PDB file of C-alpha atoms in Angstrom:
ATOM      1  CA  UNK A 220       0.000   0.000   0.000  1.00 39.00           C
ATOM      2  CA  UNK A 221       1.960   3.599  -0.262  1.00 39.00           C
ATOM      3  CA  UNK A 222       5.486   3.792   0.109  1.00 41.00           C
ATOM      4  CA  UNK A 223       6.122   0.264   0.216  1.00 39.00           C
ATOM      5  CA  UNK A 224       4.962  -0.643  -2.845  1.00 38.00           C
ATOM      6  CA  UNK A 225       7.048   1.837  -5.155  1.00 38.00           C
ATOM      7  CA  UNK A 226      10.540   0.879  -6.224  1.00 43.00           C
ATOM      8  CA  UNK A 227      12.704   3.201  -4.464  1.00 46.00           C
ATOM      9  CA  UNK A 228      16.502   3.479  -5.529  1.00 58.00           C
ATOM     10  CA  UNK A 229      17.676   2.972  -1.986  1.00 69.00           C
ATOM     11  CA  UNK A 230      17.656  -0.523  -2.282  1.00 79.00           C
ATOM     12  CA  UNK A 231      16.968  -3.436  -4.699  1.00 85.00           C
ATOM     13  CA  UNK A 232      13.518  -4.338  -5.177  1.00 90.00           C
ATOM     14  CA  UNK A 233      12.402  -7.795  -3.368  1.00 91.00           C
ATOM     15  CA  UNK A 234      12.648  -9.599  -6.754  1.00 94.00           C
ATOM     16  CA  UNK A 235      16.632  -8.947  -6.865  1.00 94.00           C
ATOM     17  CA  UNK A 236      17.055  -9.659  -3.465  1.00 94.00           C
ATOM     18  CA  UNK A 237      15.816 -13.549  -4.202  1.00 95.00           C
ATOM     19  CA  UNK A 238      18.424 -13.646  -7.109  1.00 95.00           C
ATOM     20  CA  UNK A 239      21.010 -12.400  -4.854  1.00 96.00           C
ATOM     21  CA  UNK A 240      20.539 -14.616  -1.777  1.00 96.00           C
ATOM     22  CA  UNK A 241      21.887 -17.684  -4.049  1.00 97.00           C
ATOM     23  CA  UNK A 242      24.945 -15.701  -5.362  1.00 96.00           C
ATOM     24  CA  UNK A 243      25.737 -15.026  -1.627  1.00 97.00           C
ATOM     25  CA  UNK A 244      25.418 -18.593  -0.538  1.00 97.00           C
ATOM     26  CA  UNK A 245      28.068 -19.373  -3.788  1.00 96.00           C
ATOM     27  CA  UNK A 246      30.675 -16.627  -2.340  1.00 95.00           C
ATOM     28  CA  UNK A 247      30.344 -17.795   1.358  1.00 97.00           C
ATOM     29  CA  UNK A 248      30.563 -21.309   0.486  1.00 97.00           C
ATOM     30  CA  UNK A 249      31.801 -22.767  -3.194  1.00 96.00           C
ATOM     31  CA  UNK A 250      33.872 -19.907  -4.134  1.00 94.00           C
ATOM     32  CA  UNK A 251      36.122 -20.029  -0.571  1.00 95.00           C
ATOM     33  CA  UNK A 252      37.120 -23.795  -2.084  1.00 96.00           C
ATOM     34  CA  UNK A 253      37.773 -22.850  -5.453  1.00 94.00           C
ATOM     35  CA  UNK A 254      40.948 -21.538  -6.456  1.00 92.00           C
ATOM     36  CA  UNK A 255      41.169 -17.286  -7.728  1.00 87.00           C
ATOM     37  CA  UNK A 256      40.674 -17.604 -11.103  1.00 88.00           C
ATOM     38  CA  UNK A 257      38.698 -14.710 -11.887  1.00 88.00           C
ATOM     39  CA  UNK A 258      39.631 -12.817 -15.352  1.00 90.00           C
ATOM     40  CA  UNK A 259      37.796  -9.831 -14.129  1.00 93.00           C
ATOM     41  CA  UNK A 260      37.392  -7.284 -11.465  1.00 93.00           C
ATOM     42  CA  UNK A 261      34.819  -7.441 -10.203  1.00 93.00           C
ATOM     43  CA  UNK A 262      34.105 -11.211  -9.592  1.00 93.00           C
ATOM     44  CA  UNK A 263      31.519 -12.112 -11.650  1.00 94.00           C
ATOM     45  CA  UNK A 264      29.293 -12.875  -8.591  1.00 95.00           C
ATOM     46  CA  UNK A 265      30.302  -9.476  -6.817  1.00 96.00           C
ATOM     47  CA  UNK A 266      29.665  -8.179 -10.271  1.00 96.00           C
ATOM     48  CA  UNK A 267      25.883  -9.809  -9.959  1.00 97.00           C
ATOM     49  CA  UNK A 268      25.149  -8.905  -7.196  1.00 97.00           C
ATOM     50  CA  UNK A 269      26.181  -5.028  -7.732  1.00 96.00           C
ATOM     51  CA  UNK A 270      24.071  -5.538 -11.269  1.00 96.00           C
ATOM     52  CA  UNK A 271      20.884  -6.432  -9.321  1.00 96.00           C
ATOM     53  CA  UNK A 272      21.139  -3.873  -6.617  1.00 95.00           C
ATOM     54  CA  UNK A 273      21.494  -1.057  -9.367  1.00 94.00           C
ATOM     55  CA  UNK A 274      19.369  -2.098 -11.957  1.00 95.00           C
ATOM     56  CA  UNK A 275      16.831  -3.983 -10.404  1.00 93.00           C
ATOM     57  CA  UNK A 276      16.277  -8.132 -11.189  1.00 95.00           C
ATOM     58  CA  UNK A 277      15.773  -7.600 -15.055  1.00 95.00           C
ATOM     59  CA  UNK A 278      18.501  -5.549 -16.397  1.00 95.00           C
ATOM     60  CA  UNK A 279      20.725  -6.916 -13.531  1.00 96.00           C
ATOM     61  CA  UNK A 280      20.069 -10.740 -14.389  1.00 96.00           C
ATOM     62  CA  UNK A 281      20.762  -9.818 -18.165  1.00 97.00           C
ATOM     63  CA  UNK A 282      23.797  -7.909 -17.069  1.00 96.00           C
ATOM     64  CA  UNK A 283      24.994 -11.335 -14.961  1.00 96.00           C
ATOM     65  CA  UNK A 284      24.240 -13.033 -18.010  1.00 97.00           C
ATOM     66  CA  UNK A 285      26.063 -11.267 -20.528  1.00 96.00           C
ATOM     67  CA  UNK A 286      29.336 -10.949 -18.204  1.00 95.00           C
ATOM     68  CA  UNK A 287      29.687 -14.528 -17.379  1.00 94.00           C
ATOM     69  CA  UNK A 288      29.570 -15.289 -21.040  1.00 94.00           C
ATOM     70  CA  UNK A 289      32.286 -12.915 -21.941  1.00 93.00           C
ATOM     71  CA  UNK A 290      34.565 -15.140 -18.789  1.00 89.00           C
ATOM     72  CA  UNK A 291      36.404 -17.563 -21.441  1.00 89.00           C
ATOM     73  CA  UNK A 292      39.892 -18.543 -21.926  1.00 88.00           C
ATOM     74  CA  UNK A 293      39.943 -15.855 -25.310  1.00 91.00           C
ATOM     75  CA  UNK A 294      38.511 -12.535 -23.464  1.00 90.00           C
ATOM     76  CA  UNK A 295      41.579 -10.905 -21.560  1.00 92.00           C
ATOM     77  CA  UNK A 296      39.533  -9.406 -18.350  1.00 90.00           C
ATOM     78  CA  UNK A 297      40.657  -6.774 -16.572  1.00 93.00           C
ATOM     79  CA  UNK A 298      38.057  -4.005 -14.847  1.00 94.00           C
ATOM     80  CA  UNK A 299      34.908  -4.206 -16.155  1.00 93.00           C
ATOM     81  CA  UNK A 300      32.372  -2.083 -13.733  1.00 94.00           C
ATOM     82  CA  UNK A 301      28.697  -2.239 -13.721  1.00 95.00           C
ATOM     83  CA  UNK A 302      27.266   0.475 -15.834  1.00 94.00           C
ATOM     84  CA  UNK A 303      26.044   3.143 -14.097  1.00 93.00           C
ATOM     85  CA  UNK A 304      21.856   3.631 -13.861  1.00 87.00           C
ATOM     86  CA  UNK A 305      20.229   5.886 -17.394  1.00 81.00           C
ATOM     87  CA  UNK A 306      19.611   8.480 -14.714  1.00 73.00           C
ATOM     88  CA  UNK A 307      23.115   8.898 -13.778  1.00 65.00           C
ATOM     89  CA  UNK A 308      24.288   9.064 -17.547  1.00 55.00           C
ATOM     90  CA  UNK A 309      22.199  11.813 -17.626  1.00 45.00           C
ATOM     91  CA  UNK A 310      24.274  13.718 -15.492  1.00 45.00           C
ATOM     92  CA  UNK A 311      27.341  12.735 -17.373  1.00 41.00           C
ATOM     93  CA  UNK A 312      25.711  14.459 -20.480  1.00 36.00           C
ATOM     94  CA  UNK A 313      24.950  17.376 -18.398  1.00 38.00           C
ATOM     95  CA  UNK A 314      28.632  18.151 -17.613  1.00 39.00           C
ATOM     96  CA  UNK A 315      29.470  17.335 -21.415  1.00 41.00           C
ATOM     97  CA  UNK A 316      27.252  19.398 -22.270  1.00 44.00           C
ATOM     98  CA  UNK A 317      28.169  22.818 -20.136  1.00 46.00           C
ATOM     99  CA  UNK A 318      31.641  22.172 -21.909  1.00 46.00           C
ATOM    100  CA  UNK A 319      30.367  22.255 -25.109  1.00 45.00           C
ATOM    101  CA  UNK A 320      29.948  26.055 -25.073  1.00 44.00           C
ATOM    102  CA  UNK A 321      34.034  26.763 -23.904  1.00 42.00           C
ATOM    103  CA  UNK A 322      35.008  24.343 -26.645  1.00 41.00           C
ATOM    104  CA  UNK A 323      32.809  26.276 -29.157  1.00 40.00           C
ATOM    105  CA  UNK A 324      33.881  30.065 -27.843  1.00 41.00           C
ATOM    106  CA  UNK A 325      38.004  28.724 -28.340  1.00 40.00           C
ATOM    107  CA  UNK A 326      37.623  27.608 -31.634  1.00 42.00           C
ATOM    108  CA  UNK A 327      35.458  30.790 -32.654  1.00 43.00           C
ATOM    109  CA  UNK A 328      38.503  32.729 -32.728  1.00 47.00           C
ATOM    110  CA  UNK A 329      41.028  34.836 -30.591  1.00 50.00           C
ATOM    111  CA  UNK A 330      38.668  37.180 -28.960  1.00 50.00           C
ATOM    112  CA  UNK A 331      38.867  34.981 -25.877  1.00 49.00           C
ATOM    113  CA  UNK A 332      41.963  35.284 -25.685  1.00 45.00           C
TER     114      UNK A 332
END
């Protein structure tokens, strides 16, 4: 009813939480008795987990998804975050865009100068 029932950003939704309590149960007790192997960083379950909690169960799964497939013997790893929410990349285009207009006033000739 209310509050409760809107997805807030504070947390992930009930849905994700399911899909993370097995991920947790593999890092606290199959990944401690498998050797380090990971090609990534994050872990590909730390990476799952961060996935759900930002993007909710959906986008988060398919982010999971996508990431474990690219863990093969041919992709070299290395740091491969979890894309940040749409809302945030908005920002990011704000701050692109306020320095658009200093780009455009040095190239419009030496009166800045």
């Amino acid at each position: 009813m209310g509050a409760g029932d809107l997805m807030t950003h504070d947390g992930p939704t009930p849905l994700a939480r399911m899909l993370i309590v097995p991920i947790r149960g593999y890092q606290r007790f199959i990944s401690p008795l498998l050797p380090p192997v990971c090609r990534f960083y994050p872990s590909c379950s730390a990476y799952a987990v961060e996935a759900l909690q930002v993007h909710g169960p959906l986008r988060g799964l398919w982010l999971a998804v996508r990431r474990i497939g690219r863990c093969h013997p041919f992709n070299p790893g290395g740091l491969d975050p979890v894309p940040p929410r749409k809302g945030e990349q908005g920002e990011r285009v704000e701050k692109t865009n306020d320095t658009g207009p200093e780009v455009d006033d040095i190239t419009s000739g030496p009166s800045g100068s």
